[in-house]
Amino acid sequence: MKMKESTMTGTTNVRPEILRIETADNQQPMPVPVADWVTIEQLQRDSNAVYTRLLRESPVAWVPVMGRIMISPAAACIAAEQNPEVFSSEVGGAHMVRALGQRPMIRKDGQAHAQERKVINPALRPKSMLEHWGEVFRKNAKTTLTELRAVGPVAADLNTHFAAPVAARNLAALVGLPHVPWQDIARWSADFIAGSGNVTEDPDIWARCEKSKTEANDALDEAFVSLRKTPDLSITSLMLQSGMSEQSVKANALLAISGGINEPQHVATGSVYYLDRYPEIRAGINRDPGLWDALFEETVRLLTPIAMLTRQTTADSVVCGYHIPAGSQIGLVLAAANRDPDFVQDPEQFRLDRPVRRHIGFGNGPHMCAGKWAAQTGIGRIAVPMLFEELTGFRVDHSRSTSWGGFIFRGLTNLPVTWDGQ
Ligand code: HEM
């Protein structure tokens, strides 16, 4: 059986043989090689060096420390994402289902996924950003900026005092829980992420995850009462109005809480980090504020806040000439794909003037990020520009240290910042 070939609208320079995903009837596929040189320490130290080496040397490889076959070329990642019949999101995912209480849309395929996804889309479209959420996100950024000012230019840390609260407040509003303290939303998010990845079955992680799930579900139960009386534009309200079961509404709201904070937070700090590294880009944005959008996109590309997506195969297939058996655990390495020279010209360069701008930092295919426009509006157009507009001489404070963390969800854990005056 031949699987459908994937198409990449508007792309060039893609080696056609990489795009083929087909079952092995008439060719001699190669066995997947083992990349046993990958260690957790290396990933923690410099994950991008590991991912680019995989792309260069072993584009399809069994990586024992990750327990999966990792696929790195952009064209192959896109082809896999566009073929959920073979590269399934639904098969498996038991940890996320346990963490969130029921299977959320990101762990469904086909019609079951499409039915739930189409319900939340209207709340998250550019039009909705323009007409409704932009105002809400601006208010959140202003409140958070006031708090950042209060911390002061000597002690302020952009991750702790601005990026985390602004991302959590925006997400709280999107899920219809604007009254919940951002610290609770952020803690729930961290606990759901830890639970979804708790492959070692650590009982403490499950205990924290259960507690957060109960708190979040209680808050949603309360919100359901008022949203049934007075619907609003939150994704929770839209899901309730659609007649979706309350269990599914909760699972999808918890999914948004777990997946919609870390990444915008990391893009906020990442954008400031790159502007500090490339002052000529900062000067370019001063001259042309229309470039804030390009800054956001280029940051999502080079940072790739979600470095890897997981899938499980439902049939034998051949990717880039390698035989992948049915039932394989797969990692689609977005961080490598976004640095693939066959996909992006001069991929290691941070550039806003690319003639063709493309990346798969938001994924591709049916599960492509639902919150892309919300993140672009809330962070790229509002929160990050506001820092430079409102704080005179806003800059990274190099007298204090910067730190990074994570190799699946990667971002700055500390970014000291300062400005002139109080
Ligand atoms: C810069 C910020 C963000 C990045 C880089 C990002 C990245 C991603 C990626 C890569 C996926 C695909 C997952 C997969 O295929 O398995 C995804 C899905 C998703 N994202 Fe985001 N995300 C961001 C912000 C947000 C925000 C703010 C929300 C809040 C609503 C959100 C909600 C979702 C949801 C609900 C899905 C699942 C969609 C589906 O299954 O159809 N994301 N995101």
Coordinates of C-alpha atoms and ligand atoms in Angstrom, one line a residue:
M1 CA 0.0 0.0 0.0
K2 CA 1.3 3.4 -0.9
M3 CA 0.7 6.3 1.5
K4 CA -0.2 9.7 0.1
E5 CA 2.7 11.9 -0.7
S6 CA 2.9 15.0 1.3
T7 CA 2.9 18.4 -0.3
M8 CA 4.5 21.5 1.0
T9 CA 2.7 24.5 -0.4
G10 CA 5.0 27.3 -1.2
T11 CA 8.2 25.6 -0.4
T12 CA 11.3 25.0 -2.6
N13 CA 14.6 23.2 -2.3
V14 CA 13.1 20.1 -0.7
R15 CA 14.7 16.9 -1.7
P16 CA 11.8 14.9 -3.2
E17 CA 12.9 11.5 -1.9
I18 CA 12.6 12.6 1.7
L19 CA 8.9 13.3 1.2
R20 CA 8.0 9.7 0.4
I21 CA 6.3 7.8 3.2
E22 CA 5.2 4.5 2.0
T23 CA 4.9 0.9 3.1
A24 CA 7.7 -1.4 2.0
D25 CA 6.4 -3.5 -0.8
N26 CA 8.9 -3.0 -3.6
Q27 CA 12.0 -1.6 -2.2
Q28 CA 14.8 -2.6 0.2
P29 CA 14.6 -0.1 3.0
M30 CA 17.6 0.3 5.3
P31 CA 17.3 -0.6 9.0
V32 CA 17.2 2.4 11.2
P33 CA 20.7 3.1 12.6
V34 CA 21.3 3.6 16.4
A35 CA 22.5 6.9 17.7
D36 CA 23.9 5.7 21.0
W37 CA 26.2 8.7 21.3
V38 CA 23.3 10.9 22.4
T39 CA 23.2 11.3 26.2
I40 CA 20.9 13.2 28.5
E41 CA 23.9 15.3 29.8
Q42 CA 24.7 16.4 26.2
L43 CA 21.0 17.2 25.6
Q44 CA 20.9 19.3 28.8
R45 CA 24.2 21.1 27.9
D46 CA 23.5 21.9 24.3
S47 CA 20.4 20.2 22.8
N48 CA 20.7 22.1 19.5
A49 CA 24.1 20.7 18.9
V50 CA 22.7 17.2 19.4
Y51 CA 19.7 17.8 17.1
T52 CA 21.8 19.3 14.3
R53 CA 24.3 16.4 14.5
L54 CA 21.3 14.0 14.2
L55 CA 20.1 15.9 11.2
R56 CA 23.6 15.8 9.6
E57 CA 24.6 12.2 10.5
S58 CA 21.5 10.2 11.3
P59 CA 18.4 11.9 10.0
V60 CA 16.3 8.9 11.0
A61 CA 17.8 7.2 14.1
W62 CA 16.9 5.1 17.1
V63 CA 18.0 7.1 20.1
P64 CA 18.1 4.8 23.1
V65 CA 18.1 7.5 25.8
M66 CA 14.9 8.9 24.3
G67 CA 13.3 5.5 23.7
R68 CA 12.3 6.6 20.2
I69 CA 13.1 6.8 16.5
M70 CA 14.0 10.4 16.0
I71 CA 13.2 12.0 12.6
S72 CA 15.0 15.3 11.9
P73 CA 14.7 16.5 8.3
A74 CA 12.0 19.2 7.9
A75 CA 10.4 17.5 4.9
A76 CA 10.2 14.2 6.7
C77 CA 8.7 15.8 9.9
I78 CA 6.1 17.6 7.7
A79 CA 5.3 14.5 5.8
A80 CA 4.8 12.6 9.1
E81 CA 2.7 15.3 10.6
Q82 CA 0.5 15.3 7.5
N83 CA 0.0 11.5 7.6
P84 CA -1.7 10.9 10.9
E85 CA -3.1 7.6 9.6
V86 CA 0.5 6.2 10.0
F87 CA 2.0 8.7 12.4
S88 CA -0.7 8.7 14.9
S89 CA -1.3 11.1 17.8
E90 CA -4.1 9.0 19.2
V91 CA -2.3 5.7 19.7
G92 CA -0.6 5.8 23.0
G93 CA -0.4 9.0 25.0
A94 CA -1.5 7.3 28.2
H95 CA 0.5 9.6 30.4
M96 CA -1.1 12.7 29.0
V97 CA -4.6 11.1 29.3
R98 CA -4.0 10.3 32.9
A99 CA -2.5 13.8 33.6
L100 CA -5.5 15.6 32.1
G101 CA -8.2 13.2 33.1
Q102 CA -9.5 12.4 29.6
R103 CA -8.1 12.2 26.1
P104 CA -7.7 15.8 24.8
M105 CA -7.8 16.8 21.1
I106 CA -4.1 16.7 20.7
R107 CA -4.3 13.0 21.4
K108 CA -7.0 12.3 18.8
D109 CA -6.8 11.7 15.1
G110 CA -9.2 12.1 12.1
Q111 CA -12.8 13.1 12.7
A112 CA -12.7 12.9 16.5
H113 CA -9.9 15.5 16.5
A114 CA -11.4 17.7 13.8
Q115 CA -14.7 17.9 15.6
E116 CA -13.2 19.3 18.8
R117 CA -10.6 21.5 17.0
K118 CA -13.1 23.3 14.9
V119 CA -15.0 24.3 18.0
I120 CA -12.1 26.3 19.5
N121 CA -10.8 27.8 16.2
P122 CA -13.2 30.8 16.1
A123 CA -11.9 32.1 19.5
L124 CA -8.3 32.0 18.3
R125 CA -8.4 33.4 14.8
P126 CA -6.7 36.7 13.8
K127 CA -10.1 38.5 13.7
S128 CA -10.9 37.5 17.2
M129 CA -7.4 38.8 18.3
L130 CA -8.1 42.1 16.6
E131 CA -11.6 42.5 17.9
H132 CA -11.4 41.1 21.4
W133 CA -8.2 39.5 22.8
G134 CA -5.8 42.3 21.8
E135 CA -7.4 44.5 24.4
V136 CA -7.3 41.8 27.1
F137 CA -3.7 41.0 26.4
R138 CA -2.7 44.7 26.4
K139 CA -4.3 45.1 29.9
N140 CA -2.4 42.0 31.1
A141 CA 0.9 43.3 29.8
K142 CA 0.3 46.7 31.4
T143 CA -0.5 45.1 34.8
T144 CA 2.6 42.9 34.5
L145 CA 4.8 45.8 33.4
T146 CA 3.8 47.7 36.6
E147 CA 4.9 44.8 38.7
L148 CA 8.2 44.5 36.8
R149 CA 8.8 48.2 37.4
A150 CA 8.1 47.7 41.1
V151 CA 10.8 45.0 41.2
G152 CA 13.2 47.6 39.8
P153 CA 16.1 47.7 37.3
V154 CA 18.6 46.2 39.8
A155 CA 16.7 42.9 40.5
A156 CA 14.3 42.4 37.6
D157 CA 14.4 39.0 35.9
L158 CA 12.4 39.0 32.6
N159 CA 11.4 35.3 32.9
T160 CA 10.2 35.4 36.5
H161 CA 8.8 39.0 36.7
F162 CA 7.3 39.5 33.2
A163 CA 7.3 36.6 30.7
A164 CA 5.8 33.9 33.1
P165 CA 3.0 36.1 34.6
V166 CA 2.0 37.7 31.2
A167 CA 1.8 34.3 29.5
A168 CA -0.2 32.8 32.3
R169 CA -2.6 35.7 32.6
N170 CA -3.2 35.6 28.8
L171 CA -3.9 31.9 28.9
A172 CA -6.2 32.2 31.9
A173 CA -8.3 34.7 29.9
L174 CA -8.4 32.4 26.9
V175 CA -9.7 29.5 28.9
G176 CA -12.3 31.5 30.7
L177 CA -10.5 31.7 34.1
P178 CA -9.3 35.3 34.2
H179 CA -10.1 35.6 37.9
V180 CA -7.7 32.7 38.9
P181 CA -4.3 34.0 40.2
W182 CA -1.7 33.6 37.5
Q183 CA 0.6 31.7 39.9
D184 CA -2.1 28.9 40.2
I185 CA -2.5 28.6 36.5
A186 CA 1.3 28.5 36.0
R187 CA 1.7 25.8 38.7
W188 CA -1.1 23.7 37.2
S189 CA 0.6 24.0 33.8
A190 CA 4.0 22.8 35.2
D191 CA 2.3 19.9 37.0
F192 CA 0.3 18.8 33.9
I193 CA 3.5 18.9 31.8
A194 CA 5.4 16.9 34.4
G195 CA 2.5 14.4 34.6
S196 CA 2.2 14.0 30.8
G197 CA 5.9 13.2 30.6
N198 CA 6.1 11.1 33.8
V199 CA 7.4 8.0 32.0
T200 CA 9.3 6.9 35.2
E201 CA 6.0 6.9 37.1
D202 CA 7.4 9.1 39.9
P203 CA 4.6 9.1 42.6
D204 CA 5.4 12.6 43.7
I205 CA 4.8 13.9 40.2
W206 CA 1.5 12.1 40.0
A207 CA 0.5 13.4 43.4
R208 CA 1.2 17.1 42.4
C209 CA -0.5 16.5 39.0
E210 CA -3.7 15.1 40.7
K211 CA -3.9 18.0 43.1
S212 CA -3.6 20.5 40.3
K213 CA -6.1 18.6 38.2
T214 CA -8.6 18.7 41.1
E215 CA -8.1 22.5 41.6
A216 CA -8.3 23.3 37.9
N217 CA -11.4 21.1 37.5
D218 CA -13.1 22.8 40.5
A219 CA -12.3 26.2 39.0
L220 CA -13.8 25.1 35.6
D221 CA -16.9 23.7 37.3
E222 CA -17.5 27.2 38.8
A223 CA -16.8 28.9 35.5
F224 CA -19.2 26.5 33.7
V225 CA -22.1 27.9 35.8
S226 CA -21.4 31.5 34.9
L227 CA -20.4 30.7 31.2
R228 CA -23.7 28.8 30.7
K229 CA -25.6 31.9 31.9
T230 CA -23.3 34.4 30.2
P231 CA -21.3 32.9 27.4
D232 CA -18.1 34.8 26.4
L233 CA -15.4 34.4 23.7
S234 CA -13.2 32.0 25.7
I235 CA -12.4 28.6 24.3
T236 CA -14.1 27.0 27.3
S237 CA -17.3 28.9 26.6
L238 CA -17.3 27.9 22.9
M239 CA -16.7 24.2 23.9
L240 CA -19.6 24.3 26.4
Q241 CA -21.9 25.9 23.8
S242 CA -21.0 23.3 21.2
G243 CA -22.5 20.5 23.4
M244 CA -19.2 18.8 24.0
S245 CA -19.2 16.7 27.1
E246 CA -18.0 18.5 30.3
Q247 CA -15.2 15.9 30.6
S248 CA -13.9 16.7 27.1
V249 CA -14.2 20.4 27.7
K250 CA -12.1 20.0 30.9
A251 CA -9.5 17.9 29.1
N252 CA -9.1 20.4 26.3
A253 CA -9.0 23.4 28.8
L254 CA -6.4 21.6 30.8
L255 CA -4.5 20.9 27.5
A256 CA -4.5 24.6 26.7
I257 CA -3.2 25.3 30.3
S258 CA -0.4 22.8 29.9
G259 CA 0.5 23.8 26.4
G260 CA -0.2 27.5 26.1
I261 CA 2.1 29.1 28.8
N262 CA 5.6 27.8 28.5
E263 CA 6.0 28.5 24.8
P264 CA 4.8 32.1 24.7
Q265 CA 6.8 32.7 27.9
H266 CA 10.0 31.3 26.2
V267 CA 9.3 33.3 23.1
A268 CA 9.0 36.5 25.1
T269 CA 12.4 36.0 26.8
G270 CA 13.9 34.6 23.6
S271 CA 12.9 37.7 21.6
V272 CA 14.6 40.0 24.1
Y273 CA 17.7 37.7 24.2
Y274 CA 18.1 37.8 20.4
L275 CA 17.5 41.6 20.2
D276 CA 20.3 42.0 22.7
R277 CA 22.6 39.7 20.7
Y278 CA 21.8 41.4 17.4
P279 CA 21.7 45.2 18.0
E280 CA 21.4 45.9 14.3
I281 CA 18.1 44.0 14.3
R282 CA 16.9 46.2 17.2
A283 CA 17.9 49.3 15.1
G284 CA 16.0 47.9 12.1
I285 CA 12.8 47.4 14.2
N286 CA 13.2 51.0 15.5
R287 CA 13.1 52.1 11.9
D288 CA 10.3 49.8 10.9
P289 CA 8.0 48.6 13.7
G290 CA 6.3 46.3 11.2
L291 CA 9.3 44.0 11.8
W292 CA 8.0 42.9 15.3
D293 CA 6.1 40.1 13.5
A294 CA 9.2 38.9 11.8
L295 CA 11.1 39.0 15.1
F296 CA 8.4 36.8 16.7
E297 CA 8.5 34.2 13.8
E298 CA 12.3 34.1 13.6
T299 CA 12.4 33.6 17.4
V300 CA 9.9 30.7 17.2
R301 CA 12.1 29.2 14.5
L302 CA 15.5 29.4 16.0
L303 CA 14.3 28.8 19.6
T304 CA 11.8 26.1 18.7
P305 CA 10.2 26.1 22.2
I306 CA 8.7 22.6 21.5
A307 CA 11.8 20.8 20.2
M308 CA 10.1 17.5 19.6
L309 CA 6.7 16.1 18.9
T310 CA 5.7 12.5 19.7
R311 CA 3.9 10.1 17.5
Q312 CA 3.3 6.3 17.3
T313 CA 3.3 4.4 14.0
T314 CA 0.3 2.3 13.1
A315 CA 1.8 0.6 10.0
D316 CA 5.2 -0.3 8.6
S317 CA 6.6 2.7 6.6
V318 CA 9.7 3.9 4.9
V319 CA 11.0 7.4 5.7
C320 CA 14.1 8.7 3.9
G321 CA 14.8 5.1 2.8
Y322 CA 14.7 3.7 6.4
H323 CA 12.3 1.0 7.5
I324 CA 10.1 2.1 10.4
P325 CA 8.1 -0.8 11.9
A326 CA 4.5 -0.4 12.9
G327 CA 4.1 0.4 16.6
S328 CA 7.3 2.5 16.8
Q329 CA 7.6 5.4 19.2
I330 CA 8.6 8.4 17.1
G331 CA 10.1 11.8 17.9
L332 CA 9.7 14.5 15.2
V333 CA 12.6 16.8 16.0
L334 CA 11.2 20.3 15.1
A335 CA 14.3 21.9 16.5
A336 CA 16.4 20.1 13.9
A337 CA 13.9 20.6 11.1
N338 CA 13.9 24.4 11.8
R339 CA 17.7 24.3 11.2
D340 CA 17.6 22.1 8.1
P341 CA 19.5 23.8 5.3
D342 CA 17.2 22.1 2.8
F343 CA 14.3 24.0 4.4
V344 CA 15.7 27.3 5.6
Q345 CA 18.6 29.2 4.0
D346 CA 21.5 29.9 6.4
P347 CA 19.6 28.3 9.2
E348 CA 21.9 29.3 12.0
Q349 CA 21.6 32.9 11.2
F350 CA 19.0 35.0 13.0
R351 CA 17.5 37.1 10.2
L352 CA 14.4 39.2 9.8
D353 CA 15.0 39.9 6.1
R354 CA 14.5 36.3 4.8
P355 CA 12.9 36.4 1.3
V356 CA 11.0 33.3 2.2
R357 CA 10.0 32.8 5.9
R358 CA 9.2 29.3 7.0
H359 CA 9.5 27.1 10.0
I360 CA 7.5 24.4 11.7
G361 CA 7.8 25.7 15.3
F362 CA 4.0 25.6 15.5
G363 CA 3.9 22.1 13.9
N364 CA 2.2 21.4 10.6
G365 CA -0.9 19.4 9.5
P366 CA -4.1 18.8 11.5
H367 CA -2.5 19.5 14.9
M368 CA -0.8 22.7 14.0
C369 CA -0.9 25.0 17.0
A370 CA -4.3 26.4 17.8
G371 CA -2.8 29.3 19.8
K372 CA -0.4 30.7 17.2
W373 CA -2.3 33.9 16.7
A374 CA -2.9 34.4 20.4
A375 CA 0.9 34.0 21.1
Q376 CA 1.8 36.3 18.2
T377 CA -0.7 39.0 19.3
G378 CA -0.1 38.7 23.1
I379 CA 3.7 38.3 23.1
G380 CA 5.0 39.4 19.7
R381 CA 2.8 42.4 19.0
I382 CA 2.0 43.6 22.5
A383 CA 4.1 42.4 25.5
V384 CA 7.6 42.5 23.9
P385 CA 7.2 45.8 22.1
M386 CA 5.7 47.3 25.3
L387 CA 9.0 46.6 27.3
F388 CA 11.0 48.7 24.8
E389 CA 8.4 51.4 24.5
E390 CA 7.7 51.9 28.2
L391 CA 11.1 51.3 29.9
T392 CA 13.7 53.8 28.8
G393 CA 17.0 52.1 27.9
F394 CA 15.5 48.6 28.5
R395 CA 18.2 46.0 28.0
V396 CA 19.7 42.7 29.2
D397 CA 21.8 43.2 32.4
H398 CA 25.1 41.4 31.6
S399 CA 26.4 41.9 35.2
R400 CA 24.0 39.1 36.3
S401 CA 23.9 35.6 34.8
T402 CA 21.5 34.2 32.2
S403 CA 20.5 30.5 32.2
W404 CA 18.7 28.1 29.9
G405 CA 16.8 24.9 30.6
G406 CA 15.1 22.0 29.0
F407 CA 15.7 20.0 25.8
I408 CA 12.1 19.2 24.8
F409 CA 10.5 22.4 26.1
R410 CA 13.5 24.7 25.8
G411 CA 13.9 28.3 27.0
L412 CA 15.6 30.9 29.2
T413 CA 15.1 30.2 32.9
N414 CA 16.7 33.5 33.8
L415 CA 17.2 36.7 31.8
P416 CA 18.2 39.6 34.0
V417 CA 17.1 42.9 32.6
T418 CA 17.6 46.5 33.5
W419 CA 16.6 50.0 32.4
D420 CA 17.4 53.7 33.1
G421 CA 15.8 55.2 36.2
Q422 CA 13.2 53.6 38.4
Ligands
HEM1 C1 4.9 30.5 20.7 C2 4.0 29.8 21.4 C3 3.5 28.4 21.0 C4 4.2 27.4 20.3 C5 5.6 27.5 19.8 C6 3.3 26.3 20.2 C7 3.6 25.1 19.6 C8 2.7 24.1 19.3 C9 3.0 22.9 18.6 C10 4.3 22.6 18.0 C11 1.8 22.2 18.5 C12 1.6 20.9 17.7 C13 1.6 19.7 18.6 C14 1.5 18.3 17.9 O1 1.3 18.3 16.7 O2 1.5 17.3 18.6 C15 0.8 22.9 19.2 C16 -0.5 22.5 19.4 C17 -1.4 23.1 20.2 N1 -1.3 24.4 20.8 FE1 0.4 25.6 20.7 N2 2.1 26.6 20.8 C18 2.2 27.9 21.3 C19 1.2 28.6 21.9 C20 0.0 28.2 22.2 C21 -1.1 28.9 23.0 C22 -0.9 30.3 23.5 C23 -2.1 28.1 23.1 C24 -3.4 28.5 23.8 C25 -4.6 28.4 23.3 C26 -1.8 26.9 22.4 C27 -2.7 25.8 22.2 C28 -2.4 24.7 21.5 C29 -3.4 23.6 21.3 C30 -4.8 23.5 21.9 C31 -2.7 22.6 20.5 C32 -3.3 21.3 20.0 C33 -4.0 21.5 18.7 C34 -4.6 20.3 18.1 O3 -4.4 19.2 18.6 O4 -5.3 20.4 17.1 N3 -0.6 27.0 21.9 N4 1.4 24.1 19.7

